[in-house]
mmCIF file of C-alpha atoms in Angstrom:
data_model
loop_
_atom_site.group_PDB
_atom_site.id
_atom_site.type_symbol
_atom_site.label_atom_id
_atom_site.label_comp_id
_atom_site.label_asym_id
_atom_site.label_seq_id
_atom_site.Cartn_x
_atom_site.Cartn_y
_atom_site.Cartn_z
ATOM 1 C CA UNK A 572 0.000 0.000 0.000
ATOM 2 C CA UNK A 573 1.284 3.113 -1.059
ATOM 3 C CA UNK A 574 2.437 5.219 2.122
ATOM 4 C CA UNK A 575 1.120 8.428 2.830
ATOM 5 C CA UNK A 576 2.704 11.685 2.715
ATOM 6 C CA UNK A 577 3.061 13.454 6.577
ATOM 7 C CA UNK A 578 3.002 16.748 5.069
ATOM 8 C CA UNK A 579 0.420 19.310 4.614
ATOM 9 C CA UNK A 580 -1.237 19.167 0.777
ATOM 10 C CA UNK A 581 -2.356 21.664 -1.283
ATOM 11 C CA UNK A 582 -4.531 20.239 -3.857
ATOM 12 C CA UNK A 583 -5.054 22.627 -7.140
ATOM 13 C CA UNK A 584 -8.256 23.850 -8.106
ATOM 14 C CA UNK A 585 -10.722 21.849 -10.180
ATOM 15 C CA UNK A 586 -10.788 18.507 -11.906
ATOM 16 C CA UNK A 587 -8.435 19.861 -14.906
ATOM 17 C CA UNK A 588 -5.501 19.380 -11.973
ATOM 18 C CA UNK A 589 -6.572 15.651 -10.709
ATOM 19 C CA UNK A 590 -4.697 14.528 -7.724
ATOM 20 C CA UNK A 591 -4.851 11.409 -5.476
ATOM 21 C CA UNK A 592 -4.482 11.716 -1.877
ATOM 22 C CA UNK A 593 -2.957 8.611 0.369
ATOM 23 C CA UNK A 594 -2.500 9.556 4.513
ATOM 24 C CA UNK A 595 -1.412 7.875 7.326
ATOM 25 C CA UNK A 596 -1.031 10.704 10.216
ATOM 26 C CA UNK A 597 -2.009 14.361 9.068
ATOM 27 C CA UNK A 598 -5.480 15.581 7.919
ATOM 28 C CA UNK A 599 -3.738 16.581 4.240
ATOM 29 C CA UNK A 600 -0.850 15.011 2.145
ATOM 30 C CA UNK A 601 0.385 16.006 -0.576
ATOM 31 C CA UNK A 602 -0.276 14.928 -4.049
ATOM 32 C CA UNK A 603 1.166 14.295 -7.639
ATOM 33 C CA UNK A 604 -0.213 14.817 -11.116
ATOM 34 C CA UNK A 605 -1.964 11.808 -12.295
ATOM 35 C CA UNK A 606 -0.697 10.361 -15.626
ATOM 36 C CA UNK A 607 -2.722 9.528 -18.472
ATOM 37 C CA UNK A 608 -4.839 5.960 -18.739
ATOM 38 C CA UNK A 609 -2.294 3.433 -20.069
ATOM 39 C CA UNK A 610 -3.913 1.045 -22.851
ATOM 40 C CA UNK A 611 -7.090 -1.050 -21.142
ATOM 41 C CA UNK A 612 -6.618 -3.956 -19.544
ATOM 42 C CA UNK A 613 -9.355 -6.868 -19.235
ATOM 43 C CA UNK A 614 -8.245 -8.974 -16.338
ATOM 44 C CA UNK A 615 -9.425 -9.329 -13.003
ATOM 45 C CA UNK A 616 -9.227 -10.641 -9.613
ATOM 46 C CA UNK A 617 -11.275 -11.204 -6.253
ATOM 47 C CA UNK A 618 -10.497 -9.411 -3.760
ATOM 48 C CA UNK A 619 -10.439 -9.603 0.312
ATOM 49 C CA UNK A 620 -14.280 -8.629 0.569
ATOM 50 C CA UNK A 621 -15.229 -11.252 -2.100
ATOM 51 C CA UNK A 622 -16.117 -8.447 -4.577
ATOM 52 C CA UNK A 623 -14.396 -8.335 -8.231
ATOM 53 C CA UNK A 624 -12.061 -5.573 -9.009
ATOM 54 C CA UNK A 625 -11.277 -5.041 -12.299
ATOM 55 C CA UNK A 626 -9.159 -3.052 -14.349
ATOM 56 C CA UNK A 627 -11.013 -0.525 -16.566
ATOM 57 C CA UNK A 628 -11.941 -2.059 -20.030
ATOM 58 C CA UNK A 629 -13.558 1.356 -21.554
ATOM 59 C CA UNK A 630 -11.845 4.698 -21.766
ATOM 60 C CA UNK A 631 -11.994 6.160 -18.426
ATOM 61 C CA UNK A 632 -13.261 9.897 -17.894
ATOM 62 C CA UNK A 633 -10.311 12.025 -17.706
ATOM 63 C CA UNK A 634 -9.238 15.050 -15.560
ATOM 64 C CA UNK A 635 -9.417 16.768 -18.985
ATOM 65 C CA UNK A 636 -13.151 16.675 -18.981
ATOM 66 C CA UNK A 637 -15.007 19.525 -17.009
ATOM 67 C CA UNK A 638 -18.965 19.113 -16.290
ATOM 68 C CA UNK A 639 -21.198 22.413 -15.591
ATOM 69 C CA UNK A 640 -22.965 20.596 -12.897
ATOM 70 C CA UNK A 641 -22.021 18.404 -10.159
ATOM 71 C CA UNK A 642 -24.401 16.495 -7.567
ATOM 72 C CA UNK A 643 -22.595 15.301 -4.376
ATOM 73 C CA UNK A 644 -24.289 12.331 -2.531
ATOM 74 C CA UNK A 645 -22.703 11.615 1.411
ATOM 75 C CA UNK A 646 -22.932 8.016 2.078
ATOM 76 C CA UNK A 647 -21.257 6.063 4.956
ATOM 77 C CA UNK A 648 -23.754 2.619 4.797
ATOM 78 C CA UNK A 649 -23.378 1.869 8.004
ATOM 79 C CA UNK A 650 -25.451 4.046 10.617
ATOM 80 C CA UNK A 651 -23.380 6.430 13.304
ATOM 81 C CA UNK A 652 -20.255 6.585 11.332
ATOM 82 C CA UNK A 653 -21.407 10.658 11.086
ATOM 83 C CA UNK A 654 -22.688 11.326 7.323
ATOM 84 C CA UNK A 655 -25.253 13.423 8.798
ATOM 85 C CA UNK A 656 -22.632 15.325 10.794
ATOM 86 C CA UNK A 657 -20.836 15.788 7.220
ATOM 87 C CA UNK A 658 -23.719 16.727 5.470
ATOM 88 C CA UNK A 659 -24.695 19.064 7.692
ATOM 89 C CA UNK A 660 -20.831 20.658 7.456
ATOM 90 C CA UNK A 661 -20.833 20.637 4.069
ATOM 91 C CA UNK A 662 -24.161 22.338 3.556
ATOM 92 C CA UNK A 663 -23.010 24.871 6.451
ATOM 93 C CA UNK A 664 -20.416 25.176 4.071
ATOM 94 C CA UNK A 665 -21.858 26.071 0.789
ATOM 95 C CA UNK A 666 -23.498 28.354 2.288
ATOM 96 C CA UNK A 667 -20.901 30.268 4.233
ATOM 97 C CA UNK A 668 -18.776 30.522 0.544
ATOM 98 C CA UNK A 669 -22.444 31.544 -1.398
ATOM 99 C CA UNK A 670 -22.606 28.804 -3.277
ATOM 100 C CA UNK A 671 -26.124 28.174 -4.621
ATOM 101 C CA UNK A 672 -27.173 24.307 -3.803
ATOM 102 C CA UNK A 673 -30.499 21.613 -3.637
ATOM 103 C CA UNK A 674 -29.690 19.629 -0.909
ATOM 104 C CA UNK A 675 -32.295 16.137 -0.526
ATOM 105 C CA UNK A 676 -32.657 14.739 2.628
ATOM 106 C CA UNK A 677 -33.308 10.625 2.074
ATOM 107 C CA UNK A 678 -32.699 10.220 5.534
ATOM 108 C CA UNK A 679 -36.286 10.476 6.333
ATOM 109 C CA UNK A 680 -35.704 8.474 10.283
ATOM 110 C CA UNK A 681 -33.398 11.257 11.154
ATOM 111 C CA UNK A 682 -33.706 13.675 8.887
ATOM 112 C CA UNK A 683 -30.810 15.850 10.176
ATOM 113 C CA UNK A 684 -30.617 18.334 6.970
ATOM 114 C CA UNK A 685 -34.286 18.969 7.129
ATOM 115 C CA UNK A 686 -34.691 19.960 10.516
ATOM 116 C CA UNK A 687 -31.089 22.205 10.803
ATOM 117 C CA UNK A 688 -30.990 24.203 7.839
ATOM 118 C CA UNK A 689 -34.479 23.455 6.034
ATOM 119 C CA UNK A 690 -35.181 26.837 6.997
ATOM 120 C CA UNK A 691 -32.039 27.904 5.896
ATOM 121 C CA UNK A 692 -31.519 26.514 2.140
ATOM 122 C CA UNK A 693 -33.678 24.349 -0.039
ATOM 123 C CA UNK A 694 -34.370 20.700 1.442
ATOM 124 C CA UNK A 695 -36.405 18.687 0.084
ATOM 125 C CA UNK A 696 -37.203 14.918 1.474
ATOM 126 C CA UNK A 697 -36.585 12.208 -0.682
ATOM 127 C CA UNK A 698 -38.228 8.224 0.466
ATOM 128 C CA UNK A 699 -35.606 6.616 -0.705
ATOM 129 C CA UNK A 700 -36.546 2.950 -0.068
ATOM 130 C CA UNK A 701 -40.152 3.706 -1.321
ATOM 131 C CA UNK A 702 -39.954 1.784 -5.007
ATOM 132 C CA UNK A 703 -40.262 4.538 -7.900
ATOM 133 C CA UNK A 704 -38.760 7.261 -5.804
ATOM 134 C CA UNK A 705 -35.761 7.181 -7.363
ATOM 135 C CA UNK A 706 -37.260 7.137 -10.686
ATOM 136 C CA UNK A 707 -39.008 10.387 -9.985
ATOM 137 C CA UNK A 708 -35.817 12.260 -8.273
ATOM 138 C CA UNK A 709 -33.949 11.179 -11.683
ATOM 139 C CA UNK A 710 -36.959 13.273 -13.532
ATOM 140 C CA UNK A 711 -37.231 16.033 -11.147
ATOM 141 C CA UNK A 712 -33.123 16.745 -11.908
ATOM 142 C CA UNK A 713 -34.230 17.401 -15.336
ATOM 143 C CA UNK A 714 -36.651 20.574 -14.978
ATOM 144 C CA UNK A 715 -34.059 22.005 -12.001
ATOM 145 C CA UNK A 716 -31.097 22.009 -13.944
ATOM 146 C CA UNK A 717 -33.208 24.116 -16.647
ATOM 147 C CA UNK A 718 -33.628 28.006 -16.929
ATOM 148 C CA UNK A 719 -37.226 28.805 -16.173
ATOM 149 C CA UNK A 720 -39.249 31.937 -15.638
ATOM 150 C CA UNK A 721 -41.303 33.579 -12.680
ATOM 151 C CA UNK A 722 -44.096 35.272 -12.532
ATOM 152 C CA UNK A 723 -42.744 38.281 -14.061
ATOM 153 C CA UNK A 724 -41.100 37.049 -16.778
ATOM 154 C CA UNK A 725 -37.621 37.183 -15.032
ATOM 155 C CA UNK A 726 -35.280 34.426 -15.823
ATOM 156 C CA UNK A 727 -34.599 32.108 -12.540
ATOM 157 C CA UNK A 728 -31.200 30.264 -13.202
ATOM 158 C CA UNK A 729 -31.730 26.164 -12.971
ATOM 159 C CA UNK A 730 -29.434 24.722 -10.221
ATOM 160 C CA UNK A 731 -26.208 23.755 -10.583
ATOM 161 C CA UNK A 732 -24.697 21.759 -7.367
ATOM 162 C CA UNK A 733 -26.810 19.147 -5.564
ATOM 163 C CA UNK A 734 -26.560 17.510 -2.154
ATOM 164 C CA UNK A 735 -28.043 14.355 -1.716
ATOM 165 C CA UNK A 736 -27.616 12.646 1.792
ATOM 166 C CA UNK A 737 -28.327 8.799 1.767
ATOM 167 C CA UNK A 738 -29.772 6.606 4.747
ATOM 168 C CA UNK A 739 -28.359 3.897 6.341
ATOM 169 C CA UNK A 740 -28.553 0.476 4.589
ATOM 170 C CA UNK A 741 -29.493 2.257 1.264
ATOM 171 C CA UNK A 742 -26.304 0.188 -0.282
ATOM 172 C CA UNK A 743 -28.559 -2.253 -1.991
ATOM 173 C CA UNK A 744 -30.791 0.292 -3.384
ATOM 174 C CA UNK A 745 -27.949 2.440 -4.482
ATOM 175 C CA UNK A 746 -26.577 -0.308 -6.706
ATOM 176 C CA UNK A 747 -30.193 -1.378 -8.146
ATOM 177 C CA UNK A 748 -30.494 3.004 -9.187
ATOM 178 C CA UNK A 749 -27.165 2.744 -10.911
ATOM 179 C CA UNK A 750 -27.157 -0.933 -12.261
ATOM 180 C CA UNK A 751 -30.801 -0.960 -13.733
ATOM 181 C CA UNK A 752 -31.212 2.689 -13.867
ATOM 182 C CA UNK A 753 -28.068 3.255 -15.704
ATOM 183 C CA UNK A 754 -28.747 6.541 -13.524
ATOM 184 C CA UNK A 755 -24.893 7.672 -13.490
ATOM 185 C CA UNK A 756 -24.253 7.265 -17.335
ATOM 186 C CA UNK A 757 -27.679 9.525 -17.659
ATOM 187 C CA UNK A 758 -26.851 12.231 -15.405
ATOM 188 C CA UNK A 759 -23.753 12.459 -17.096
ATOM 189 C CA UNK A 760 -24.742 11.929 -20.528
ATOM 190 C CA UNK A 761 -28.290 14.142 -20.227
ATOM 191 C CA UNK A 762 -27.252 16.476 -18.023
ATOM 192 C CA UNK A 763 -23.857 17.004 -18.296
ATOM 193 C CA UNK A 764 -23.548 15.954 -14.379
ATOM 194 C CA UNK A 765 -20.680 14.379 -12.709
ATOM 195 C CA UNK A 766 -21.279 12.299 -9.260
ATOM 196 C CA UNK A 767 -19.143 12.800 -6.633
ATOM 197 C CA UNK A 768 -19.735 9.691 -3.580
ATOM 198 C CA UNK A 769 -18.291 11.071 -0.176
ATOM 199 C CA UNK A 770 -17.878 7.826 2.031
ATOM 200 C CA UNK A 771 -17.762 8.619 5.918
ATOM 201 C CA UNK A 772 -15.637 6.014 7.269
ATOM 202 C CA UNK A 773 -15.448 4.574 10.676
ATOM 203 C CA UNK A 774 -11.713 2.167 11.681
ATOM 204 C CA UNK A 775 -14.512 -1.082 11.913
ATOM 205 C CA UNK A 776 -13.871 -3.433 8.515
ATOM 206 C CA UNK A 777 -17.299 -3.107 7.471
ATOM 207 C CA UNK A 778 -16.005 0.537 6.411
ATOM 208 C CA UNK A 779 -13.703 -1.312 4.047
ATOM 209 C CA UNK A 780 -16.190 -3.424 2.993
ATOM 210 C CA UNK A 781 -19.055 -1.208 2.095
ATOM 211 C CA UNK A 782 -16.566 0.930 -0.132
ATOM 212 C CA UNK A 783 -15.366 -1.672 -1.803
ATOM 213 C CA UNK A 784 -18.904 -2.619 -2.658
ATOM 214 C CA UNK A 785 -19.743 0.620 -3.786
ATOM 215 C CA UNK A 786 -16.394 0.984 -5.751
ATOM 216 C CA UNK A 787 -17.830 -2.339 -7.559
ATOM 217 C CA UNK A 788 -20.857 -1.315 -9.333
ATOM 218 C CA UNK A 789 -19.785 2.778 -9.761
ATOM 219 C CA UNK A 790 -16.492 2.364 -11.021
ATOM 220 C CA UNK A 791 -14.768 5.207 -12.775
ATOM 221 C CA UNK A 792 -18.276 6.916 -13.294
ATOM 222 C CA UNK A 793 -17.671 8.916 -10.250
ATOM 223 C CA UNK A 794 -15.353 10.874 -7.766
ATOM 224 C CA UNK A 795 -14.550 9.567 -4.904
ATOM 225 C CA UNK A 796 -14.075 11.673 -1.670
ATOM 226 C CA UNK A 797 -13.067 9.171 1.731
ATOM 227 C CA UNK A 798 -13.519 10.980 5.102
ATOM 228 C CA UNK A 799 -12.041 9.713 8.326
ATOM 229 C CA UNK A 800 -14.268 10.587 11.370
ATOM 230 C CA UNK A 801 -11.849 11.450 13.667
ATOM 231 C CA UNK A 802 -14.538 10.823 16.468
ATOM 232 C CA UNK A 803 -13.118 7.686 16.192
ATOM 233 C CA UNK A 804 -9.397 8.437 16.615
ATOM 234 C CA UNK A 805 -6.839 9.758 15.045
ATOM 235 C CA UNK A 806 -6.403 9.403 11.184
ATOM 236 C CA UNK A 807 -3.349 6.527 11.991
ATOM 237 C CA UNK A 808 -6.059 4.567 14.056
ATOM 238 C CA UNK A 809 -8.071 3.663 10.595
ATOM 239 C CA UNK A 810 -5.595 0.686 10.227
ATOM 240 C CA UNK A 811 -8.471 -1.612 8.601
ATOM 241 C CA UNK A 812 -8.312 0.988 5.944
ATOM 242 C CA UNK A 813 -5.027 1.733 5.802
ATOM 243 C CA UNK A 814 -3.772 -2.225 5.108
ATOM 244 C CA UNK A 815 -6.648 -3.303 3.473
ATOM 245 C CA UNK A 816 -5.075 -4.337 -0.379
ATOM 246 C CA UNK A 817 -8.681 -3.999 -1.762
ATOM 247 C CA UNK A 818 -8.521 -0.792 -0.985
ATOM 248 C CA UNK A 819 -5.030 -0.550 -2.336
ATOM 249 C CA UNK A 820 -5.761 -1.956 -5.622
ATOM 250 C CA UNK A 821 -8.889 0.509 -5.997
ATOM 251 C CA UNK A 822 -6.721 3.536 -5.726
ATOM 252 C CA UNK A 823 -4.311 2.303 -8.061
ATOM 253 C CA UNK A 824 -6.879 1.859 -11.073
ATOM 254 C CA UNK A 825 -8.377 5.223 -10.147
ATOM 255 C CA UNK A 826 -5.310 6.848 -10.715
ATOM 256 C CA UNK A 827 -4.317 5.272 -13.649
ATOM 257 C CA UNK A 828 -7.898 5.798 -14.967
ATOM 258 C CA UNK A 829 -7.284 9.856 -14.193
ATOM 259 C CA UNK A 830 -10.497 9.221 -11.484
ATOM 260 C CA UNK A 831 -10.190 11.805 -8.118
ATOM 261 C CA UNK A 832 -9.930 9.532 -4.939
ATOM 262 C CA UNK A 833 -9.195 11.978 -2.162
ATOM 263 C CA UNK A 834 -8.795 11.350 1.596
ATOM 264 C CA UNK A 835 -9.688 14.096 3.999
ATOM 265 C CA UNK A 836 -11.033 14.223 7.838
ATOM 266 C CA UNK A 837 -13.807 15.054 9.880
ATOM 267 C CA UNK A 838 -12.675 17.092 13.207
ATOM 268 C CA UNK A 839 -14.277 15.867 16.569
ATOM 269 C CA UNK A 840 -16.793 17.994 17.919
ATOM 270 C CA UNK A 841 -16.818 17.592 21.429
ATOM 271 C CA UNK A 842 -19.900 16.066 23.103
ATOM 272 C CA UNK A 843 -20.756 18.699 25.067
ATOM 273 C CA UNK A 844 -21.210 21.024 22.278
ATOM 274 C CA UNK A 845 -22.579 18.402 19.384
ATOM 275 C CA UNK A 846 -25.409 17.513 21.861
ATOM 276 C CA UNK A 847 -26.054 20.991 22.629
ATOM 277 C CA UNK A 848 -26.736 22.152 18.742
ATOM 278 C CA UNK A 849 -28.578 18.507 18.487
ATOM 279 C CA UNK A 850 -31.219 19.428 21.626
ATOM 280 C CA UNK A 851 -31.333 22.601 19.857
ATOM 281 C CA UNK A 852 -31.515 21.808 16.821
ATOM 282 C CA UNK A 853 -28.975 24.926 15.976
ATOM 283 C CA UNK A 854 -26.851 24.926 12.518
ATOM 284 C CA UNK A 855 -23.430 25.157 13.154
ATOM 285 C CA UNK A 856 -23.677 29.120 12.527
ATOM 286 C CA UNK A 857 -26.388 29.620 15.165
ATOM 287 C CA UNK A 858 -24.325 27.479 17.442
ATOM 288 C CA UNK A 859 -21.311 30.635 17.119
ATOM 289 C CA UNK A 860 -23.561 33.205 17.366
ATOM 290 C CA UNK A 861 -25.557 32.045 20.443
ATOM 291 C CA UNK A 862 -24.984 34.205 23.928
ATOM 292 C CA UNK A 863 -26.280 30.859 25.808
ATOM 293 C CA UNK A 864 -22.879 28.324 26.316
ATOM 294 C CA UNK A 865 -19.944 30.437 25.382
ATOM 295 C CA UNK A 866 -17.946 27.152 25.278
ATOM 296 C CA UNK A 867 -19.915 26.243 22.639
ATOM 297 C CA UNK A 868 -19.496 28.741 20.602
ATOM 298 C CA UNK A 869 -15.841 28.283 20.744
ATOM 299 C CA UNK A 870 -15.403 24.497 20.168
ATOM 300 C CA UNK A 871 -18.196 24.766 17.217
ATOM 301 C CA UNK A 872 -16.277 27.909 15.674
ATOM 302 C CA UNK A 873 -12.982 26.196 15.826
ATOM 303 C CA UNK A 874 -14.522 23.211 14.478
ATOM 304 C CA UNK A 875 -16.061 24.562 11.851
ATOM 305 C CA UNK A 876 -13.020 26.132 10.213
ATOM 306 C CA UNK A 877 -11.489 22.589 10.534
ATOM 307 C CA UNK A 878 -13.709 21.207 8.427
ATOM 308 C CA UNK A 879 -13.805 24.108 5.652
ATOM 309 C CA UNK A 880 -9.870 23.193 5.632
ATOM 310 C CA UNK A 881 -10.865 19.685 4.568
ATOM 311 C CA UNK A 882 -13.480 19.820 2.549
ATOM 312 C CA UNK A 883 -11.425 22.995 0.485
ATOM 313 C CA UNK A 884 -8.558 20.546 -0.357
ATOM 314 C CA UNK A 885 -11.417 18.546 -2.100
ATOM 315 C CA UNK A 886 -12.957 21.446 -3.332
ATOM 316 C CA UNK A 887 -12.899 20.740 -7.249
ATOM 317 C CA UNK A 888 -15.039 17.796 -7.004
ATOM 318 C CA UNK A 889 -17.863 18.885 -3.856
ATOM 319 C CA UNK A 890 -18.706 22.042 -6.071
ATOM 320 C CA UNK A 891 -16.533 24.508 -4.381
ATOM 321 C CA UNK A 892 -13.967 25.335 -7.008
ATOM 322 C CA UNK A 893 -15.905 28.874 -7.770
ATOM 323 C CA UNK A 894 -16.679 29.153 -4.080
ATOM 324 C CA UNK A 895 -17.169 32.805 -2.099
ATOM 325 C CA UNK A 896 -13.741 32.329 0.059
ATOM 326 C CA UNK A 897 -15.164 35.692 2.008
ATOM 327 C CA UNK A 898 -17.418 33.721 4.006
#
């Protein structure tokens, strides 16, 4: 497994300057061009988690290729590994840097964007185990990404960046939207859409597992963006991760496929001031600019700017390459 660098990164702007990320101890490494795709290869193998990775057999998108919109779906299959707690950070985000976004809450059991910033920026709820939801989400895309007019005849832009969080055990589902859907070719091809798949990651194996299953039916038809919750230790503790040759092997057809696969980390937000926004049901802003717990306000502030570090050294594929840096 390729070691990872100990020194701060800074990764360029955009997907036109592709890099791959690999850590071991620091929240950002440093990264190297990726080359082009050598010639395809067809062969294959099994890998620890049973699953089949193989080498790409098609042209692979490049880094040369630039998409006006992007949708950005936070997945982490396994419940409490802290997608919401991402989600809600990146949205916090987006908003803080004035980027315009949709965000879709399929977590309807804990529906965590919905009831901190539904008020805030557009949420919408999406069923996502209901059968035909999916379907209708795919349509809906359609008339959003178009121009249309109000009442007065004044053009209203169509949306360009998308935030879709996913509920637990929506794995199976997930792969049935993109295998019989072909819903990732269509986005792309129809709407001139790239997919970026942000995995939250606990240091348990079924981490491991559930990206490698997701790496097996999406491919190179999207980015890939791995964040280590450091709730659960520091970024050296994800040794399942780190070792795991599956993993190993993914990143090394990525990057010869010109594919993003970046590693970044989620700061711990102390208890004290997580459960205090969660009784509250305070965004991360309102937890700053409340008088109430001034403790809170510093541990959320501070935490806050950790994460905008991370998530800006991903920028180019979570829709942030054009971002407001003022706010």
């Amino acid at each position: 497994m390729t070691d990872i660098l100990k020194d701060e990164a800074e990764i360029l702007n955009g997907v036109e300057e592709l890099l791959l990320v690999t850590d071991e101890t620091t929240e950002a490494e440093s990264t190297e061009d990726i080359q082009q795709m050598p010639e395809a290869v067809t062969a294959g193998e099994k890998t620890e988690a049973g699953n089949t990775i193989l080498p790409q057999t098609k042209t692979a998108v490049t880094n040369k290729k630039h998409w006006s919109r992007r949708l950005v779906i936070v997945t982490g299959d396994k419940g409490g590994v802290g997608k919401s707690t991402f989600a809600r950070g990146l949205a916090q985000t987006y908003l803080d840097m004035k980027k315009e976004f949709l965000a879709f809450d399929a977590d309807i059991s804990n529906s965590h964007l919905s009831r901190f910033y539904g008020d805030k920026c557009l949420v919408r709820e999406l069923d996502f185990f209901t059968e035909g939801n999916v379907d209708i989400f795919l349509d809906d895309l359609k008339e959003l990404i178009e121009d249309s007019l109000d009442t007065e005849g004044a053009v209203i832009r169509g949306k360009s960046l998308f935030l879709l969080e996913l509920p637990p055990q929506s794995m199976r589902i997930l792969k049935d939207v993109v295998q019989q859907m072909k819903f990732l070719s269509t986005v792309d091809e129809l709407y001139d859409m790239r997919v970026t798949i942000v995995v939250v990651i606990s240091r348990v194996m079924d981490s491991v597992k559930q990206l490698i299953t997701l790496y097996d039916f999406c491919q190179d038809q999207v980015d890939y963006v791995v964040v280590k919750n450091l709730f659960f230790g520091s970024p050296s503790n994800f040794v399942r991760y780190k070792e795991s040759s599956d993993i190993t092997a993914m990143k090394d057809i990525l990057i010869e496929s010109n594919i993003p696969f970046l590693e970044i980390t989620m700061p711990d937000l102390i208890e004290h001031a997580y459960d205090y926004l969660d009784k509250n049901s305070l965004t991360f802003n309102q937890g700053i600019e409340q008088k109430e717990k001034p403790s809170v306000k510093g541990r959320v502030s501070t935490w806050i700017t950790k994460f905008k570090e991370q998530v800006w050294l991903a920028r180019g594929i979570l829709g942030l390459e054009n971002a407001d840096t003022r706010g």
